[in-house]
Amino acid sequence: MDNQLFVLFGGSGDLAKRKIIPALYNLFLNGKMPERFAVLSLSRKPMSRESYQEFIVQSVQEFSRNAGDVVDKARQFAKHMHYLSFDAREPNDYRRLKTTLEDIEMANHLPQNRIFYLSMAPDLFEQVALYLKEYGVTQNSGWRRLIIEKPFGHDLASAEALNERISSAFQEHEVYRIDHYLGKEMVQNIEVLRFANSIFEPLWNNRYISNVQITSSELVGVENRFGYYEQAGALRDMVQNHMLQLLMMVAMEPPSRLNTEAVRDEKVKVLRSLRKFDSSDVTQYIVRGQYSSGEFGVHPLVGYLDESGIDPHSTTETFIAAKVFVDNFRWAGVPFFIRTGKRLNRKETKIVIEFKNLPERLYFNQNGKLLTNLLTIHVHPTEGISLQLNGKSPEQDGVASPISIDFSQETKDLPEAYERLIFDAMRDDSTFFTRWDEVKLAWKWIDPISQSFANGHPLNLYKSGSSGPKEAEELLRTDGHTWW
Ligand code: BG6
């Protein structure tokens, strides 16, 4: 890997502390950082380099998966960290940034290879891209890359405007739009499961699959992110990016090669095949919900409208269930059910592939219904797969009963999503990052839905700590399915 300088915008923020710094530290610990590297963190807080290094040690102790006996290692790592107090709106600060980068590079014998990570308020993204270019920070002699957090725009128009601004400073191949779901072990494993096993691929189509269910449920509520969340809602926060990415990984055709563009090309084709909603049929296919008060175990939970910072008349959705179709040769007629929400009864991300039933001529259980075969890809908290099959009932002849084949892996020592993705960006592999045409097509598909929401699409309340609004159950029941 090339020697490089990592520039972290938002270096004292929550994401930096919880995810980015621990990820860099774990890479360091596992010998995956380049031979020579430095990190320059930027944030508005005035802070000395020493206090920032202390912040690093704490963040690593608190949040790294290798948090055990780390103080020495963490201090060693912190020596690579530099700090600059920086206001992203202030042109002069970009002049200081440029000279600081050059000084660090000189002192550490680094080539001018720079990776910029924007982990900051999204309304600053455009400004930063503009000034990086204008003040010559991206006119370096080595390579440059930009890692950018979501949300990439708020709708198609704003995403296009942002992209235009970014492309004036960075070429598309230099832009790494991060979607941390693509860094999850089991999400990356979908490709291998599908394309390296002869028992799945022949069945992976509308002849054998009855429906696909993609769930990402959370226990947490809006937390302290009300400013952002009120604007985003579950649709923009989870569906436009994470849920569609999971869908693409399940539905894509085999790529011609396992290279970045071949994989992304196939994902884009899925988005092109997604059936568009127009504002009149959204109600039929999409359920939106908002959590009301409830409880988790013995803990009472307030409703969304009573959360601090939330407009008491807000119609922002905290839950979405959708029935979507990939209108191509492979998937014609197979519904993909997507469901995501906050303040539900569990934290879980999984994909369930439900296979069609065989004619129930030979085996049937007492209710006359053979259980369907299910392939479940467990993304979180378990990482693994399970396959539900039918076997002979040990008690009764001629009766089939379900058996399950399970594989799960020990997750403790596995790299986390951010670790994998940052490592990829540092070594110039953007396979698991979102290409511009993916973002664009995703917004094109989302915009009519948000339009329908703005026009008063029904908002169903659900109790905090429950499994979501009953209307989400109905969405499947009309097709004879239930959520697994
Ligand atoms: C983020 C969303 O992208 O993903 C959050 O902004 C959400 O609202 C989070 O809580 C969920 O991620 P994970 O990895 O915990 O499923």
XYZ file of C-alpha atoms and ligand atoms in Angstrom:
500
model
C 0.000 0.000 0.000
C 1.271 3.482 -0.823
C 2.531 5.684 1.964
C -0.075 8.351 2.561
C -1.610 11.101 4.638
C -5.146 10.652 5.946
C -7.035 13.906 6.475
C -10.050 13.523 8.720
C -12.641 16.322 8.621
C -14.767 16.120 11.758
C -11.913 14.532 13.696
C -13.413 15.126 17.136
C -16.970 14.172 16.162
C -19.020 11.196 17.211
C -18.441 9.084 14.122
C -14.703 9.712 14.241
C -14.577 8.703 17.865
C -16.767 5.626 17.639
C -15.898 4.232 14.242
C -13.204 5.915 12.159
C -10.420 6.240 14.714
C -10.927 2.731 16.142
C -10.936 1.425 12.553
C -7.625 3.139 11.767
C -6.217 1.878 15.037
C -7.221 -1.723 14.342
C -5.628 -1.521 10.910
C -2.498 -0.217 12.593
C -2.569 -3.014 15.147
C -2.961 -5.643 12.447
C -0.087 -4.286 10.392
C -2.416 -3.072 7.646
C -1.417 0.580 7.618
C 1.198 1.679 5.104
C 4.789 1.626 6.197
C 4.724 5.402 6.554
C 1.528 7.290 7.265
C 0.163 10.225 9.207
C -3.346 11.309 10.127
C -4.342 14.941 10.296
C -7.609 15.531 12.096
C -9.544 18.713 11.596
C -12.311 20.138 13.691
C -13.387 23.478 15.029
C -12.435 22.840 18.617
C -9.202 24.557 19.589
C -7.028 21.739 20.934
C -3.342 21.010 21.235
C -1.839 18.034 19.444
C -1.175 16.453 22.842
C -4.786 16.731 23.997
C -5.966 15.342 20.685
C -3.636 12.389 21.077
C -5.145 11.820 24.505
C -8.608 11.878 22.891
C -7.370 9.201 20.479
C -6.177 6.944 23.254
C -9.525 7.274 25.012
C -11.538 6.666 21.883
C -9.551 3.531 21.147
C -9.957 2.249 24.686
C -13.644 2.881 24.650
C -14.606 1.784 21.156
C -11.988 -0.428 19.554
C -12.770 -4.116 19.209
C -9.180 -4.614 20.407
C -9.686 -2.505 23.459
C -8.050 -4.861 25.969
C -4.587 -4.011 27.106
C -3.942 -1.342 24.537
C -2.561 1.733 26.174
C 0.977 1.277 24.882
C -0.140 0.425 21.386
C -2.670 3.215 21.417
C 0.021 5.697 22.386
C 2.232 4.412 19.611
C -0.640 4.884 17.194
C -1.435 8.341 18.546
C 2.063 9.479 17.600
C 0.925 9.389 13.989
C -1.919 11.779 14.737
C -1.836 15.514 14.134
C -4.485 18.074 14.820
C -5.525 21.357 13.254
C -8.331 23.503 14.518
C -10.240 24.303 11.364
C -13.400 26.074 10.245
C -14.661 24.585 7.002
C -16.318 27.867 6.021
C -13.182 29.932 6.436
C -11.039 30.314 3.270
C -7.939 31.173 5.268
C -8.108 27.851 7.047
C -7.623 26.075 3.722
C -4.388 28.015 3.228
C -3.280 26.831 6.668
C -4.417 23.323 5.798
C -2.309 23.287 2.639
C 0.871 24.318 4.437
C 0.177 21.988 7.366
C -0.189 19.057 4.988
C 3.048 19.946 3.261
C 4.850 20.265 6.591
C 3.601 16.887 7.820
C 4.505 15.249 4.532
C 7.957 16.755 4.607
C 8.637 15.835 8.242
C 7.436 12.249 7.745
C 9.013 11.716 4.331
C 5.623 11.108 2.799
C 4.807 11.451 -0.880
C 1.853 13.771 -1.514
C -0.729 10.983 -1.480
C -3.761 12.374 0.296
C -7.002 10.815 1.378
C -9.694 13.203 2.598
C -12.464 11.795 4.760
C -15.531 14.025 5.179
C -17.167 12.999 8.427
C -19.000 16.225 9.088
C -22.322 18.021 8.666
C -23.477 17.235 5.120
C -24.345 20.861 4.411
C -20.590 21.513 4.405
C -19.693 18.915 1.778
C -20.040 21.260 -1.205
C -18.175 24.042 0.476
C -15.275 21.796 1.404
C -14.983 20.340 -2.101
C -14.973 23.836 -3.575
C -12.344 25.255 -1.234
C -10.085 22.206 -1.368
C -9.800 22.858 -5.052
C -9.730 26.647 -4.894
C -6.945 26.787 -2.328
C -4.820 24.199 -4.057
C -5.119 21.459 -1.423
C -5.992 18.927 -4.125
C -3.283 20.111 -6.489
C -0.801 17.752 -4.889
C 1.885 15.848 -6.727
C 0.688 12.372 -5.618
C -2.781 10.871 -5.785
C -5.871 12.181 -3.987
C -9.026 10.416 -2.808
C -12.195 11.568 -1.144
C -14.226 9.425 1.236
C -17.628 10.957 1.746
C -20.249 9.966 4.286
C -23.948 9.810 3.612
C -26.312 11.475 3.014
C -25.194 12.173 -0.531
C -27.851 14.796 -1.202
C -31.420 15.007 -0.078
C -33.044 14.237 -3.416
C -31.951 13.868 -7.003
C -31.466 17.588 -7.623
C -29.355 18.203 -4.521
C -27.315 15.046 -5.131
C -26.599 16.235 -8.669
C -25.530 19.643 -7.414
C -23.252 18.064 -4.820
C -21.780 15.703 -7.343
C -21.054 18.506 -9.752
C -19.204 20.416 -7.076
C -17.244 17.351 -6.034
C -16.314 16.479 -9.582
C -14.698 19.851 -10.024
C -12.105 18.795 -7.427
C -12.080 14.975 -7.733
C -12.553 12.570 -10.601
C -15.173 9.859 -10.182
C -12.573 7.146 -9.584
C -11.174 9.261 -6.717
C -14.531 9.496 -4.921
C -15.442 6.876 -2.317
C -19.083 7.286 -1.269
C -19.293 5.229 1.854
C -22.228 3.009 2.735
C -21.135 1.094 5.783
C -23.579 -1.740 5.083
C -21.351 -2.688 2.163
C -18.508 -3.210 4.608
C -20.393 -5.763 6.688
C -18.965 -9.246 6.519
C -22.153 -11.040 5.536
C -23.089 -8.442 2.949
C -19.765 -9.018 1.233
C -20.339 -12.719 1.672
C -23.543 -12.658 -0.421
C -21.458 -12.542 -3.564
C -19.446 -15.580 -2.540
C -22.465 -17.546 -1.374
C -24.259 -16.900 -4.613
C -21.466 -17.236 -7.118
C -19.287 -19.890 -5.517
C -21.956 -22.487 -4.681
C -23.550 -24.590 -7.325
C -26.524 -25.360 -5.102
C -27.767 -21.770 -4.939
C -27.243 -20.096 -8.279
C -29.478 -22.436 -10.348
C -32.336 -21.765 -7.916
C -31.748 -18.035 -7.608
C -34.645 -16.844 -9.748
C -38.389 -16.524 -10.097
C -38.887 -20.202 -10.855
C -37.807 -21.248 -7.361
C -37.928 -18.170 -5.161
C -41.265 -17.008 -3.893
C -40.168 -13.775 -2.205
C -37.227 -12.052 -0.595
C -37.421 -10.227 2.734
C -34.838 -7.702 3.810
C -35.104 -6.450 7.370
C -33.039 -3.983 9.329
C -34.646 -3.272 12.655
C -33.252 -1.133 15.426
C -33.894 -0.723 19.118
C -32.687 2.842 19.282
C -34.854 5.858 18.598
C -33.803 9.094 16.968
C -31.164 9.720 19.678
C -29.582 13.149 19.475
C -29.679 13.354 15.674
C -33.037 15.115 15.491
C -31.859 17.944 13.194
C -30.748 15.501 10.535
C -33.398 12.850 11.106
C -36.364 15.190 10.876
C -35.265 16.000 7.326
C -34.285 12.469 6.397
C -36.753 10.017 7.918
C -36.315 6.282 7.451
C -36.731 6.573 3.692
C -33.674 8.718 3.127
C -31.747 7.518 6.153
C -31.961 3.780 5.492
C -33.836 2.869 2.311
C -32.140 5.117 -0.250
C -28.781 3.638 0.669
C -28.450 0.596 2.949
C -31.635 -1.253 2.057
C -31.208 -0.749 -1.668
C -27.598 -1.889 -1.409
C -28.696 -5.128 0.240
C -31.312 -5.596 -2.441
C -28.749 -5.036 -5.190
C -26.376 -7.592 -3.701
C -29.143 -10.198 -3.616
C -30.581 -9.438 -7.029
C -27.559 -8.658 -9.211
C -26.450 -10.860 -12.075
C -23.046 -12.550 -11.832
C -20.404 -10.004 -12.848
C -18.108 -10.911 -15.722
C -15.095 -10.598 -13.404
C -14.661 -9.770 -9.753
C -13.371 -6.324 -10.494
C -14.751 -3.053 -9.224
C -16.534 -1.787 -12.297
C -17.909 -5.166 -13.321
C -19.538 -5.580 -9.911
C -20.880 -2.043 -9.831
C -22.225 -2.381 -13.384
C -24.329 -5.330 -12.313
C -25.621 -3.498 -9.258
C -26.633 -0.537 -11.353
C -28.613 -2.814 -13.658
C -30.713 -3.871 -10.671
C -31.584 -0.266 -9.945
C -32.489 0.246 -13.575
C -34.876 -2.694 -13.322
C -36.577 -1.533 -10.138
C -40.218 -0.861 -10.812
C -40.880 2.841 -10.374
C -43.738 3.991 -8.249
C -45.849 6.856 -9.289
C -47.453 8.904 -6.580
C -50.813 7.138 -7.043
C -49.578 3.616 -6.338
C -47.154 4.338 -3.513
C -49.901 3.783 -0.939
C -50.459 0.289 -2.200
C -46.809 -0.733 -1.918
C -45.372 1.283 0.924
C -46.255 1.462 4.587
C -44.763 4.221 6.617
C -44.864 4.438 10.363
C -43.795 6.483 13.325
C -43.141 5.198 16.823
C -45.410 6.211 19.631
C -44.702 5.623 23.301
C -44.218 2.076 24.526
C -41.751 0.055 26.502
C -38.813 -2.234 26.135
C -38.930 -4.774 28.940
C -39.612 -2.665 31.996
C -38.254 0.533 30.456
C -40.840 3.036 29.321
C -40.050 4.696 25.995
C -41.344 8.032 24.746
C -42.932 8.439 21.349
C -41.138 10.167 18.481
C -43.149 13.345 18.905
C -42.031 13.623 22.529
C -38.343 13.182 21.770
C -36.335 16.302 22.455
C -35.741 18.451 19.404
C -38.649 16.930 17.444
C -41.498 19.059 16.140
C -44.564 17.784 18.073
C -46.518 17.752 14.780
C -43.797 16.020 12.809
C -44.852 13.524 10.157
C -41.345 12.166 9.680
C -41.401 8.397 9.337
C -39.286 6.183 11.569
C -40.431 2.976 9.871
C -40.861 1.824 6.301
C -42.079 -1.417 4.840
C -42.183 -1.724 1.079
C -43.026 -4.256 -1.562
C -40.795 -3.709 -4.564
C -40.225 -5.506 -7.827
C -37.120 -5.997 -9.903
C -38.628 -6.170 -13.347
C -36.078 -8.231 -15.202
C -35.897 -11.708 -16.615
C -34.620 -13.323 -13.413
C -36.950 -11.681 -10.938
C -40.191 -10.994 -12.789
C -43.081 -11.488 -10.375
C -40.989 -12.005 -7.205
C -41.766 -9.438 -4.511
C -38.864 -8.049 -2.507
C -40.150 -6.943 0.876
C -38.048 -4.342 2.615
C -38.555 -3.322 6.211
C -36.635 -0.975 8.449
C -37.479 0.996 11.534
C -36.361 2.501 14.790
C -37.610 1.610 18.280
C -38.601 -1.889 17.278
C -38.356 -4.964 19.450
C -34.871 -6.042 18.375
C -31.671 -5.013 16.708
C -31.347 -7.250 13.718
C -30.371 -7.158 10.075
C -31.142 -10.174 7.932
C -32.125 -11.264 4.469
C -34.527 -14.134 4.053
C -34.909 -15.908 0.730
C -38.133 -17.868 0.742
C -38.324 -20.663 -1.792
C -41.487 -21.813 -3.479
C -43.283 -24.815 -2.120
C -43.319 -28.158 -3.810
C -46.698 -29.673 -4.640
C -47.894 -31.116 -1.378
C -48.664 -34.520 -2.789
C -46.438 -36.643 -0.671
C -45.602 -34.878 2.529
C -47.712 -32.612 4.513
C -47.781 -31.869 8.171
C -50.857 -32.023 10.311
C -52.134 -28.715 9.032
C -51.649 -29.778 5.483
C -48.908 -27.268 4.904
C -45.304 -28.098 4.133
C -42.954 -25.509 5.553
C -41.119 -23.523 2.967
C -37.385 -23.702 2.521
C -35.750 -20.563 3.777
C -32.240 -19.341 3.306
C -31.464 -16.681 5.876
C -28.421 -14.478 5.640
C -27.827 -13.147 9.137
C -26.007 -9.840 8.912
C -26.330 -8.668 12.495
C -25.989 -9.472 15.413
C -25.232 -13.054 14.339
C -23.143 -13.314 11.216
C -23.909 -16.440 9.302
C -26.456 -18.316 7.266
C -29.136 -20.799 8.048
C -31.086 -23.020 5.779
C -34.468 -24.313 6.760
C -35.273 -27.642 5.175
C -37.861 -30.336 5.737
C -36.833 -33.662 7.183
C -38.587 -36.747 8.420
C -40.429 -36.257 11.631
C -38.831 -38.601 14.163
C -42.230 -39.103 15.801
C -44.548 -39.730 12.881
C -44.095 -41.549 9.618
C -45.048 -39.705 6.476
C -44.839 -36.344 8.154
C -42.184 -33.794 7.363
C -40.856 -31.521 10.048
C -38.481 -28.583 9.723
C -34.758 -28.962 10.298
C -32.248 -26.206 10.169
C -28.653 -26.131 8.996
C -26.811 -23.270 10.620
C -23.488 -21.674 10.092
C -22.380 -18.704 12.126
C -18.994 -17.257 12.657
C -17.294 -15.837 15.678
C -17.424 -12.102 15.075
C -15.165 -10.895 17.860
C -11.957 -10.877 15.867
C -13.377 -9.917 12.535
C -12.760 -6.444 11.137
C -15.717 -4.119 11.408
C -17.408 -2.505 8.427
C -15.525 0.780 8.720
C -12.233 -1.011 9.041
C -12.750 -2.965 5.844
C -13.942 0.035 3.901
C -11.213 2.411 5.046
C -8.634 -0.248 4.246
C -10.145 -0.604 0.766
C -10.074 3.140 0.167
C -6.457 3.342 1.299
C -5.464 0.648 -1.180
C -7.605 2.042 -3.982
C -10.353 -0.555 -4.151
C -13.760 1.040 -4.530
C -15.788 -2.111 -5.209
C -17.772 -1.733 -1.993
C -18.374 1.989 -2.374
C -21.265 3.585 -4.193
C -20.708 4.831 -7.714
C -22.391 8.032 -8.832
C -24.868 6.330 -11.149
C -26.012 4.130 -8.241
C -26.683 7.167 -6.100
C -28.438 8.928 -8.914
C -30.707 6.021 -9.799
C -31.478 5.415 -6.133
C -32.653 9.018 -5.749
C -34.676 8.796 -8.953
C -36.521 5.878 -7.453
C -36.886 7.474 -4.025
C -38.066 10.933 -5.102
C -41.644 10.003 -6.129
C -41.992 8.165 -2.813
C -40.903 11.185 -0.794
C -43.227 13.262 -2.933
C -46.094 11.003 -1.978
C -45.063 11.275 1.692
C -45.078 15.044 1.410
C -48.562 14.838 -0.090
C -49.973 13.059 2.949
C -49.275 9.340 2.486
C -50.796 7.619 5.556
C -48.564 7.589 8.607
C -49.231 4.602 10.870
C -48.292 4.761 14.503
C -46.653 1.766 16.162
C -45.775 1.197 19.779
C -42.127 1.553 20.703
C -40.739 -1.877 21.425
C -43.170 -3.590 19.027
C -42.532 -5.150 15.623
C -43.910 -2.153 13.747
C -47.312 -1.096 12.453
C -49.857 -3.796 11.697
C -50.198 -2.390 8.184
C -46.720 -3.794 7.492
C -48.071 -7.278 8.213
C -50.997 -6.626 5.888
C -48.629 -5.708 3.076
C -47.468 -9.336 2.980
C -50.678 -10.998 4.024
C -52.447 -9.870 0.861
C -49.917 -11.991 -1.074
C -50.222 -14.911 1.344
C -46.849 -14.249 3.010
C -45.684 -13.334 6.486
C -42.516 -11.671 7.702
C -39.942 -14.150 8.878
C -26.925 4.772 9.698
C -28.202 5.524 9.951
O -26.498 4.941 8.388
O -27.155 3.395 9.957
C -28.661 5.314 11.371
O -27.982 6.909 9.712
C -28.780 3.843 11.684
O -29.912 5.960 11.601
C -27.520 3.106 11.285
O -28.993 3.731 13.074
C -27.712 1.616 11.402
O -26.498 0.973 11.198
P -26.202 -0.438 11.822
O -24.846 -0.808 11.303
O -26.231 -0.261 13.321
O -27.290 -1.344 11.361
